[in-house]
CSV table of N, CA, C and O in Angstrom, one decimal:
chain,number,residue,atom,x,y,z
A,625,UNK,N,-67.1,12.3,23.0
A,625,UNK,CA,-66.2,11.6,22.2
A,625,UNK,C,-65.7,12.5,21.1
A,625,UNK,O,-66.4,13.1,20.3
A,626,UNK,N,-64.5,12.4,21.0
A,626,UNK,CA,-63.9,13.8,19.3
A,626,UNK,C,-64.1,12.7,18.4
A,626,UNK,O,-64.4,11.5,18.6
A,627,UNK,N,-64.0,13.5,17.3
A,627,UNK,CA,-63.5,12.9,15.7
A,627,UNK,C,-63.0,12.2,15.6
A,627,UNK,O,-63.4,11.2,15.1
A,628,UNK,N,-61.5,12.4,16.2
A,628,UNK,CA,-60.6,11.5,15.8
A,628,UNK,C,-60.3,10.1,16.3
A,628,UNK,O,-59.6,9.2,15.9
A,629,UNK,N,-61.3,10.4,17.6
A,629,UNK,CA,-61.7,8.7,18.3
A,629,UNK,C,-62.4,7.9,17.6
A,629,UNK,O,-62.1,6.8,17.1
A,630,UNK,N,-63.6,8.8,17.6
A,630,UNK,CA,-64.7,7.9,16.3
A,630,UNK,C,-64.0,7.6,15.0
A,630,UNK,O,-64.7,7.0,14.1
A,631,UNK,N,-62.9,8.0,14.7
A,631,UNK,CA,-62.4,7.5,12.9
A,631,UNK,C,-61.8,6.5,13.5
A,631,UNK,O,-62.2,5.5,13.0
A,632,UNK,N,-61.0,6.4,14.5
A,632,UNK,CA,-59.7,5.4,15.1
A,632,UNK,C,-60.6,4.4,15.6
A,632,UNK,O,-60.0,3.3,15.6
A,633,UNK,N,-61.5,4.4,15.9
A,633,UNK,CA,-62.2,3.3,16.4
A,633,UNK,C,-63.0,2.8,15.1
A,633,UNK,O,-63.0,1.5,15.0
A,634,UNK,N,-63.7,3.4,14.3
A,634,UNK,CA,-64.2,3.0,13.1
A,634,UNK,C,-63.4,2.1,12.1
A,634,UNK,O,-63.9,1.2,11.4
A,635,UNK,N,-61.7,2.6,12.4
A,635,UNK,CA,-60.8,2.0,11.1
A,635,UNK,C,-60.3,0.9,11.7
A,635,UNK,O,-59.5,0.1,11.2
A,636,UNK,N,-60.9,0.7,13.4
A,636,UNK,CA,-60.3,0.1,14.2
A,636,UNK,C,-61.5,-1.9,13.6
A,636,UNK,O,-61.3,-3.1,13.4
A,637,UNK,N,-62.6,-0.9,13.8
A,637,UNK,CA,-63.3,-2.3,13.5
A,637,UNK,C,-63.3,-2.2,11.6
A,637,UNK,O,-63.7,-3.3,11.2
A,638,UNK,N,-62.9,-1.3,10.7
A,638,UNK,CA,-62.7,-1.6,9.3
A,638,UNK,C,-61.6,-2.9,9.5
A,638,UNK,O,-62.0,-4.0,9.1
A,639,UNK,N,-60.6,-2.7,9.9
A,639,UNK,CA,-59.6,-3.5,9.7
A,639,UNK,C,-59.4,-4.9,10.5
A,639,UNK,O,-58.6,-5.8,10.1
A,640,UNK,N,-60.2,-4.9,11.7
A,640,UNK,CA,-60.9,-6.6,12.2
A,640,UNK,C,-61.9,-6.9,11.0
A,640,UNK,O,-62.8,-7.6,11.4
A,641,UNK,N,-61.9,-6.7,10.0
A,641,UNK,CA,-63.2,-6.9,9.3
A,641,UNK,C,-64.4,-7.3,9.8
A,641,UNK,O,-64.8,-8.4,9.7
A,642,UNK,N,-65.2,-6.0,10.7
A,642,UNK,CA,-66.2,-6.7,10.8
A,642,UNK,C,-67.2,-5.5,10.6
A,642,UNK,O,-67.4,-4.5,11.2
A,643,UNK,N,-67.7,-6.0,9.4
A,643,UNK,CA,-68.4,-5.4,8.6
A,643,UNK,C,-69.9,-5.1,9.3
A,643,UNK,O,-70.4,-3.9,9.3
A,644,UNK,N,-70.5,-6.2,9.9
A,644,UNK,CA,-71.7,-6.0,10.4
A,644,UNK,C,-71.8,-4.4,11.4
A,644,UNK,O,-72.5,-3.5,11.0
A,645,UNK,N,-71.0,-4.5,12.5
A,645,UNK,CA,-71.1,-3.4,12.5
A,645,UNK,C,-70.8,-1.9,12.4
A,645,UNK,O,-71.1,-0.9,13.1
A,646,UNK,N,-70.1,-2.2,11.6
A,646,UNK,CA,-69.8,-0.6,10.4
A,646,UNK,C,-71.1,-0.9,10.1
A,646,UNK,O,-71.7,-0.3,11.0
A,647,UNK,N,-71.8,-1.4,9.4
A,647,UNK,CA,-73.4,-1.6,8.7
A,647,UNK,C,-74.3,-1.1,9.8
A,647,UNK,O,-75.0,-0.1,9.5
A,648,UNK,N,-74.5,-1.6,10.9
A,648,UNK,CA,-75.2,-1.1,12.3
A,648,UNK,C,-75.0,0.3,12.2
A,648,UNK,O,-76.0,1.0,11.9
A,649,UNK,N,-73.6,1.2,12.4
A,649,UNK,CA,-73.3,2.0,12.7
A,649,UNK,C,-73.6,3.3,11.4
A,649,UNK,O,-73.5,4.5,11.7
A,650,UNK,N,-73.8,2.9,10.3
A,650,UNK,CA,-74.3,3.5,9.1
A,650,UNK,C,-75.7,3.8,9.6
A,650,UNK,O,-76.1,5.0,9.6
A,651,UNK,N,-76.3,2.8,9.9
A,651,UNK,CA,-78.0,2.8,9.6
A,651,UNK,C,-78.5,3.4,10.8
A,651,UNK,O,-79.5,4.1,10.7
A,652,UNK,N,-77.9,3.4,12.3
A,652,UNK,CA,-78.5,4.1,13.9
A,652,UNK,C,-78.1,5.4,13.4
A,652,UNK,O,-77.0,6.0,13.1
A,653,UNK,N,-80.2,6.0,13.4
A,653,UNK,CA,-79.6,7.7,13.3
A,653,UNK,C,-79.2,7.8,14.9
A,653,UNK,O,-78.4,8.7,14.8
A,654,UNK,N,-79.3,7.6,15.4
A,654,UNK,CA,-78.8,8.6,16.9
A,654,UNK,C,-77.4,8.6,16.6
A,654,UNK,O,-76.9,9.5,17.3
A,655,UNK,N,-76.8,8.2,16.1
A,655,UNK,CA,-75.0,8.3,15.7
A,655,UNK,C,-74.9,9.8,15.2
A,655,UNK,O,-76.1,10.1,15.0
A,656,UNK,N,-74.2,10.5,15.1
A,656,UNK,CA,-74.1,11.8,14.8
A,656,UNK,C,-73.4,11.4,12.7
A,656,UNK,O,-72.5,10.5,12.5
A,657,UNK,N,-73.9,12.1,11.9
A,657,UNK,CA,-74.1,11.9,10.7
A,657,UNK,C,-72.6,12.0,9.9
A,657,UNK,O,-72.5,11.8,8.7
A,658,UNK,N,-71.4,12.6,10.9
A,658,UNK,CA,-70.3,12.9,10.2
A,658,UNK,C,-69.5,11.3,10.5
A,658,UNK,O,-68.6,10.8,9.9
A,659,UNK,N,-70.3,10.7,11.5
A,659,UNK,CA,-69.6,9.3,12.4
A,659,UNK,C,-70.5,8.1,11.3
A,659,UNK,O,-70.3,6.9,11.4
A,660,UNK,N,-71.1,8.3,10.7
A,660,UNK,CA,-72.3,7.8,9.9
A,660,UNK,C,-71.5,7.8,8.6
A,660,UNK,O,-71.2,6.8,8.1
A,661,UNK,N,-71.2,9.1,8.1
A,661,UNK,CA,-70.3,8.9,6.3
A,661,UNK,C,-69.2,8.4,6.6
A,661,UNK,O,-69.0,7.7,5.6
A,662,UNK,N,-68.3,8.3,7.4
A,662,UNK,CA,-67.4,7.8,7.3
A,662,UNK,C,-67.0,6.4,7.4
A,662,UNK,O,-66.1,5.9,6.8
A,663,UNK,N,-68.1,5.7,8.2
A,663,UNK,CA,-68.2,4.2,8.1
A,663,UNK,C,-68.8,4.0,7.3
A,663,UNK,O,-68.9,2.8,7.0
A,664,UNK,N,-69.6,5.0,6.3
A,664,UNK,CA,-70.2,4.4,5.2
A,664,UNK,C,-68.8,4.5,3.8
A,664,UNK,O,-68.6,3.8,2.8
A,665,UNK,N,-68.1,5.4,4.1
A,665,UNK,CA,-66.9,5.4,3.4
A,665,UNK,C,-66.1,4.1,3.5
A,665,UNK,O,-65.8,3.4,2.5
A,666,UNK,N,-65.9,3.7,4.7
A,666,UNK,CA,-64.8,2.2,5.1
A,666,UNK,C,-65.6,1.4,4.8
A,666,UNK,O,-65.1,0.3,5.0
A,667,UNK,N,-67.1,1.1,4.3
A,667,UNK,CA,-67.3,0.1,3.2
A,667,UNK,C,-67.4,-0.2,2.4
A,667,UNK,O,-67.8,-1.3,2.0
A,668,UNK,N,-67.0,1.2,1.5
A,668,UNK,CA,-66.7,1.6,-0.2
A,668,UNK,C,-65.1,1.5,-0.2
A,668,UNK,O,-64.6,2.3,-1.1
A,669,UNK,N,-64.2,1.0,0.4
A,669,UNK,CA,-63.1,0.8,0.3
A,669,UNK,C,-62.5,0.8,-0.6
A,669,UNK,O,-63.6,1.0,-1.2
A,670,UNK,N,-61.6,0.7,-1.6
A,670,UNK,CA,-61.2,0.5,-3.4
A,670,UNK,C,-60.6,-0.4,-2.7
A,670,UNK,O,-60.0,-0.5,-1.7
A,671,UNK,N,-61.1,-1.1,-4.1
A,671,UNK,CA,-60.3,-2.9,-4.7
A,671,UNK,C,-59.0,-2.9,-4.4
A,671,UNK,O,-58.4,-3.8,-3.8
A,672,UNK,N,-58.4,-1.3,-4.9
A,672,UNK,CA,-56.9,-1.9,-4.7
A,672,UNK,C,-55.9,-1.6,-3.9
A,672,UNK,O,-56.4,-0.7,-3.2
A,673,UNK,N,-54.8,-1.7,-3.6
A,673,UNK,CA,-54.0,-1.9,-2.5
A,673,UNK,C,-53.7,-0.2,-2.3
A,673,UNK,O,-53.4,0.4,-3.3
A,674,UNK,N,-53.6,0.4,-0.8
A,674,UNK,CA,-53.5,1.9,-0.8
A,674,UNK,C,-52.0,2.0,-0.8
A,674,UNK,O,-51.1,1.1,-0.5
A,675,UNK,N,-51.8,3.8,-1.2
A,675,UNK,CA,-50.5,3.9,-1.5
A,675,UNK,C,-50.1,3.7,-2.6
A,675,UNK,O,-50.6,2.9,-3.4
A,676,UNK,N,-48.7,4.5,-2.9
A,676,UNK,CA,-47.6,4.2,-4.4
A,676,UNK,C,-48.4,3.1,-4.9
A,676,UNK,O,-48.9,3.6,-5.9
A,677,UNK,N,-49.0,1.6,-4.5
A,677,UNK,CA,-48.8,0.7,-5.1
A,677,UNK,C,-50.2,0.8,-5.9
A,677,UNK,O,-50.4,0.2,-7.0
A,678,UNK,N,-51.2,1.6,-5.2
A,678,UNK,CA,-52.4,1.8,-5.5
A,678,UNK,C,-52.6,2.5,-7.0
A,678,UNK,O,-53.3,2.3,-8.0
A,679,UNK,N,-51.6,3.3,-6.7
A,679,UNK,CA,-51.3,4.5,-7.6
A,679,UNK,C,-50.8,3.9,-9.4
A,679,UNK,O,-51.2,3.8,-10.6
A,680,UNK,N,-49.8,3.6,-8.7
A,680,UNK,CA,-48.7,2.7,-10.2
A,680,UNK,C,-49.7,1.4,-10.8
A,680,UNK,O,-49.5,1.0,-11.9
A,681,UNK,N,-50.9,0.9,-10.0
A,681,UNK,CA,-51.4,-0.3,-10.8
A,681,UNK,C,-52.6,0.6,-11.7
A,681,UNK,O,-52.7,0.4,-12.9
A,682,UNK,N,-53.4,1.6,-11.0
A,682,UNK,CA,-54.0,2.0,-11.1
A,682,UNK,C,-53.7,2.9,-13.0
A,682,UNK,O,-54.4,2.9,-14.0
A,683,UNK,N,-52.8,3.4,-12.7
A,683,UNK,CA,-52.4,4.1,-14.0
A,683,UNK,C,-51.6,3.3,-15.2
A,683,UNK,O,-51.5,3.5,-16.4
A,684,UNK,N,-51.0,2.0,-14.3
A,684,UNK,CA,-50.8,0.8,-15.9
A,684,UNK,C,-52.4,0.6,-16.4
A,684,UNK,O,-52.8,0.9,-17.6
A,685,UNK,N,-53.3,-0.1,-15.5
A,685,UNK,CA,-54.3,-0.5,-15.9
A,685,UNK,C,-54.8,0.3,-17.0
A,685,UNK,O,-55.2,-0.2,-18.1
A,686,UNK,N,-54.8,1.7,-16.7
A,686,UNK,CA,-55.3,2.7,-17.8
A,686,UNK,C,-54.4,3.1,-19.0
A,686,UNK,O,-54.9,3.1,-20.1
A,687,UNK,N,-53.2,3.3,-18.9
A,687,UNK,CA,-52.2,3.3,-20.3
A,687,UNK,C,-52.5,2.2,-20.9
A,687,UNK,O,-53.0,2.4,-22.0
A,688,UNK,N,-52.4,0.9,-20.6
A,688,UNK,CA,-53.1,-0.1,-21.2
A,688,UNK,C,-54.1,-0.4,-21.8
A,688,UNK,O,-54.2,-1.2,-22.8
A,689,UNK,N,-55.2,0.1,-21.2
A,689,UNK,CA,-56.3,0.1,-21.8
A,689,UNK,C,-56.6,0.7,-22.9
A,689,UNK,O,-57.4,0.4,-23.8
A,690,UNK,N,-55.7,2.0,-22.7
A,690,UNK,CA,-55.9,3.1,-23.8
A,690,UNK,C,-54.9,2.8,-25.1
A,690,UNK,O,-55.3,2.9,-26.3
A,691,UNK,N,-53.6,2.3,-24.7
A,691,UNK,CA,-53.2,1.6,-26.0
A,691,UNK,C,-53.5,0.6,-26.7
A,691,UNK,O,-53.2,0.5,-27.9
A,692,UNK,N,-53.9,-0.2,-26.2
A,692,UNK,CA,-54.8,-1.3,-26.2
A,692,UNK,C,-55.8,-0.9,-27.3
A,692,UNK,O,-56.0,-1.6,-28.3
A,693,UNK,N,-56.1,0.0,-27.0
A,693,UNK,CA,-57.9,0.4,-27.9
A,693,UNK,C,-57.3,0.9,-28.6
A,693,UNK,O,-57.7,0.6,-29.7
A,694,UNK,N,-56.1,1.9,-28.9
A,694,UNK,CA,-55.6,2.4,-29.8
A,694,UNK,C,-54.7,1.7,-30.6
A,694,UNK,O,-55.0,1.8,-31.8
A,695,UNK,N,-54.0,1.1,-30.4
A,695,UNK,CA,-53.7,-0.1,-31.3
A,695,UNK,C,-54.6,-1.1,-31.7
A,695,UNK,O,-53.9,-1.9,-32.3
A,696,UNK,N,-55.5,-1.4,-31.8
A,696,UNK,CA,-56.8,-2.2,-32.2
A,696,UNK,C,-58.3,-1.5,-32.6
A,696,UNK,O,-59.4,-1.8,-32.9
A,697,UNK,N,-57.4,-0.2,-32.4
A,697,UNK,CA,-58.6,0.6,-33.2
A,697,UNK,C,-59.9,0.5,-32.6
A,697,UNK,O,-60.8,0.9,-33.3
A,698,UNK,N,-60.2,0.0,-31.4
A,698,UNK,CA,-61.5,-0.4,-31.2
A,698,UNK,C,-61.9,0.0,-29.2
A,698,UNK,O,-61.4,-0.5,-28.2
A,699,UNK,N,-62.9,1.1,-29.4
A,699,UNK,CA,-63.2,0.9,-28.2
A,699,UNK,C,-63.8,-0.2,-27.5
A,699,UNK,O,-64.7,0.3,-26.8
A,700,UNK,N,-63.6,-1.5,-27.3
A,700,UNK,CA,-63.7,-2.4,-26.4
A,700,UNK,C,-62.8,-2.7,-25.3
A,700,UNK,O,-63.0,-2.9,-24.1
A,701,UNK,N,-62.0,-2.7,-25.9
A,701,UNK,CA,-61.1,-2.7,-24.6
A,701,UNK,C,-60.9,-1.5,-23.5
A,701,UNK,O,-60.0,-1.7,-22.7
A,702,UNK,N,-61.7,0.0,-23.5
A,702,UNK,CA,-62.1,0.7,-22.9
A,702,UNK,C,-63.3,0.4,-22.3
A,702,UNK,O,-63.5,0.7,-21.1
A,703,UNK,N,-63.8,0.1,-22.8
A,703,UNK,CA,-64.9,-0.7,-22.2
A,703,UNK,C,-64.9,-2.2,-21.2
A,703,UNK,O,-65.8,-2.7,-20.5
A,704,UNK,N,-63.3,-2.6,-21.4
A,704,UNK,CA,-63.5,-3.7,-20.2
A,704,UNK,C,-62.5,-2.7,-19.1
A,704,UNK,O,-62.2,-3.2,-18.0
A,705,UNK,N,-62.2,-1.6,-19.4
A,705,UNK,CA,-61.6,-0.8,-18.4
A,705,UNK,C,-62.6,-0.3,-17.6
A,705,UNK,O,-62.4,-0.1,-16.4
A,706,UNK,N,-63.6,-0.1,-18.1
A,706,UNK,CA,-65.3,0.3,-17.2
A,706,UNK,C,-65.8,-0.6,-16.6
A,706,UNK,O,-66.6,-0.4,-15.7
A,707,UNK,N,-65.5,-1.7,-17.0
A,707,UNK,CA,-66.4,-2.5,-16.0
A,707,UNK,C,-65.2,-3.3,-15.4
A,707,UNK,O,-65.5,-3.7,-14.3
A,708,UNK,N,-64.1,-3.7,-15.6
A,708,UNK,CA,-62.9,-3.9,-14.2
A,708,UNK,C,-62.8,-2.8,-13.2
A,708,UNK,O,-62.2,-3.3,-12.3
A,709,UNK,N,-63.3,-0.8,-13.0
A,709,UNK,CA,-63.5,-0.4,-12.0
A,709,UNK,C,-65.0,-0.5,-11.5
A,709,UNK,O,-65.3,-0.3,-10.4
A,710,UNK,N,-65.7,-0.7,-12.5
A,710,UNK,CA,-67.2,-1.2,-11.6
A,710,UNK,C,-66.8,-2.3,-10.9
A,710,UNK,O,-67.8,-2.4,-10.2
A,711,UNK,N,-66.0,-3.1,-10.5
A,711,UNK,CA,-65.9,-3.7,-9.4
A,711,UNK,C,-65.0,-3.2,-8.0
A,711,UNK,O,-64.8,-3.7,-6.9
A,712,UNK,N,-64.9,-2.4,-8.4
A,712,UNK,CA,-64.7,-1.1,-6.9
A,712,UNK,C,-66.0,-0.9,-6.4
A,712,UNK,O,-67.0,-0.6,-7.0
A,713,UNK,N,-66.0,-1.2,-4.9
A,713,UNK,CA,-68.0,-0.2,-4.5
A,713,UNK,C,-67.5,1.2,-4.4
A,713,UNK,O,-68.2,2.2,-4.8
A,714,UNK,N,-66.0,1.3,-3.8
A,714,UNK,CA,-66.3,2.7,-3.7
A,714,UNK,C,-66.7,3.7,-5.3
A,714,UNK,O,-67.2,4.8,-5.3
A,715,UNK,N,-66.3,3.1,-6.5
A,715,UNK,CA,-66.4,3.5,-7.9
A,715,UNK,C,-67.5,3.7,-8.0
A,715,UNK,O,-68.0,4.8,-8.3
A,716,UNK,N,-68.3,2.3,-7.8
A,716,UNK,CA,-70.4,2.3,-8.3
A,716,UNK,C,-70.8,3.1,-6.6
A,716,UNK,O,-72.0,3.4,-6.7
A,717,UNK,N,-70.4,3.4,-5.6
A,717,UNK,CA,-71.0,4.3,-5.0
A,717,UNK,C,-71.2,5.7,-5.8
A,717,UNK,O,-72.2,6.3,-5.9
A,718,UNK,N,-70.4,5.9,-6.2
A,718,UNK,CA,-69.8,7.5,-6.2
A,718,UNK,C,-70.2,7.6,-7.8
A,718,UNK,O,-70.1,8.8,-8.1
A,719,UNK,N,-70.5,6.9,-8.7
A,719,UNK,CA,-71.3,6.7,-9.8
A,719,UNK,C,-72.8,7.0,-9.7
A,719,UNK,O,-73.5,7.8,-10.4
A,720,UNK,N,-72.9,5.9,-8.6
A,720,UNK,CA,-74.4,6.0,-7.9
A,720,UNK,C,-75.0,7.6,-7.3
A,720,UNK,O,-76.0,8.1,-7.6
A,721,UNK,N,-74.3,7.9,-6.6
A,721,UNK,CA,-74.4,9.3,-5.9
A,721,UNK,C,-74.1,10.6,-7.2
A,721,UNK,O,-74.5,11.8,-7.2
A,722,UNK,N,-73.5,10.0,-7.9
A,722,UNK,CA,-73.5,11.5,-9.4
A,722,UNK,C,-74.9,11.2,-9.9
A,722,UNK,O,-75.8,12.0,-9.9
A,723,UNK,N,-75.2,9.7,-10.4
A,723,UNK,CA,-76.7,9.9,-11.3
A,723,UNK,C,-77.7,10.5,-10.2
A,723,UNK,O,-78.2,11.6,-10.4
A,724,UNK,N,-78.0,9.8,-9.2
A,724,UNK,CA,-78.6,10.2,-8.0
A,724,UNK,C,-78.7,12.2,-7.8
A,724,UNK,O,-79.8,12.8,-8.0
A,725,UNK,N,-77.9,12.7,-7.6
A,725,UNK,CA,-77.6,14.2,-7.6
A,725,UNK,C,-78.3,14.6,-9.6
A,725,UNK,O,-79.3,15.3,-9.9
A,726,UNK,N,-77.4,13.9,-10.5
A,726,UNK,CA,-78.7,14.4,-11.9
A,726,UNK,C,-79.6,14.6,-11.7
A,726,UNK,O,-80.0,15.8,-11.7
A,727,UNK,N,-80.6,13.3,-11.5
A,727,UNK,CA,-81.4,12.9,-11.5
A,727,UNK,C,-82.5,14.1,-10.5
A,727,UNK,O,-83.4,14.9,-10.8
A,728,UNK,N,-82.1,13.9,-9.7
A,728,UNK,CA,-82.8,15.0,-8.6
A,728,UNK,C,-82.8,16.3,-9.2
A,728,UNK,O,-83.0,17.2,-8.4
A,729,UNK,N,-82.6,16.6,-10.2
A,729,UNK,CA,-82.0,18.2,-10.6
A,729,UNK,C,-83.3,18.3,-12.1
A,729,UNK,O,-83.8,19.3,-12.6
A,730,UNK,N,-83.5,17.3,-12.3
A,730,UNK,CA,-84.6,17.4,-13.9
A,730,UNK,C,-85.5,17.4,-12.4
A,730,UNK,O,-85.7,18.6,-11.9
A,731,UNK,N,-86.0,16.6,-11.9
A,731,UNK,CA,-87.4,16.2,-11.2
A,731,UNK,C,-87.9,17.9,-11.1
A,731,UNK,O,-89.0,18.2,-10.6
């Protein structure tokens, strides 16, 4: 089986939503491990819509936030900009996997 079957079939069941087994297919090591990250990628999906549209919300959200705090003098409203992308998994994955890599480096 190539690569490009296993992604097309992967994005094939991402987009029937069915989650279960992308989750199956994460966890069976006999799966070859490159077919393994990638379904674990199509479950860290981002919140928001892909493409230009992803792009343009993504960067209001943030000029906003930032004038926001800068007009009000107050970092809080930077701070509800951190936890409106903690609701991304792919964000708290990839948050998760930086402290995770720290962490392992003092030990």
């Amino acid at each position: 089986m190539t690569e490009n079957y296993s992604k097309s079939m992967l994005d094939l069941l991402y987009l029937s939503k069915n989650h279960k087994e992308l989750r199956n297919i994460c966890e069976n090591p006999a799966i070859p491990s490159e077919v393994r990250s990638y379904a674990a990628g199509l479950l860290c999906r981002p919140w928001l819509p892909w493409g230009k549209t992803r792009k343009v919300i993504f960067v209001l959200i943030v000029v906003i936030s930032i004038l926001t705090a800068i007009t009000f003098e107050t970092p809080y409203f930077l701070l509800l900009l951190l936890i409106a992308a903690s609701f991304s998994p792919r964000f708290v994955g990839e948050v998760t996997y930086l402290f995770g890599k720290l962490f392992r480096r003092e030990s």
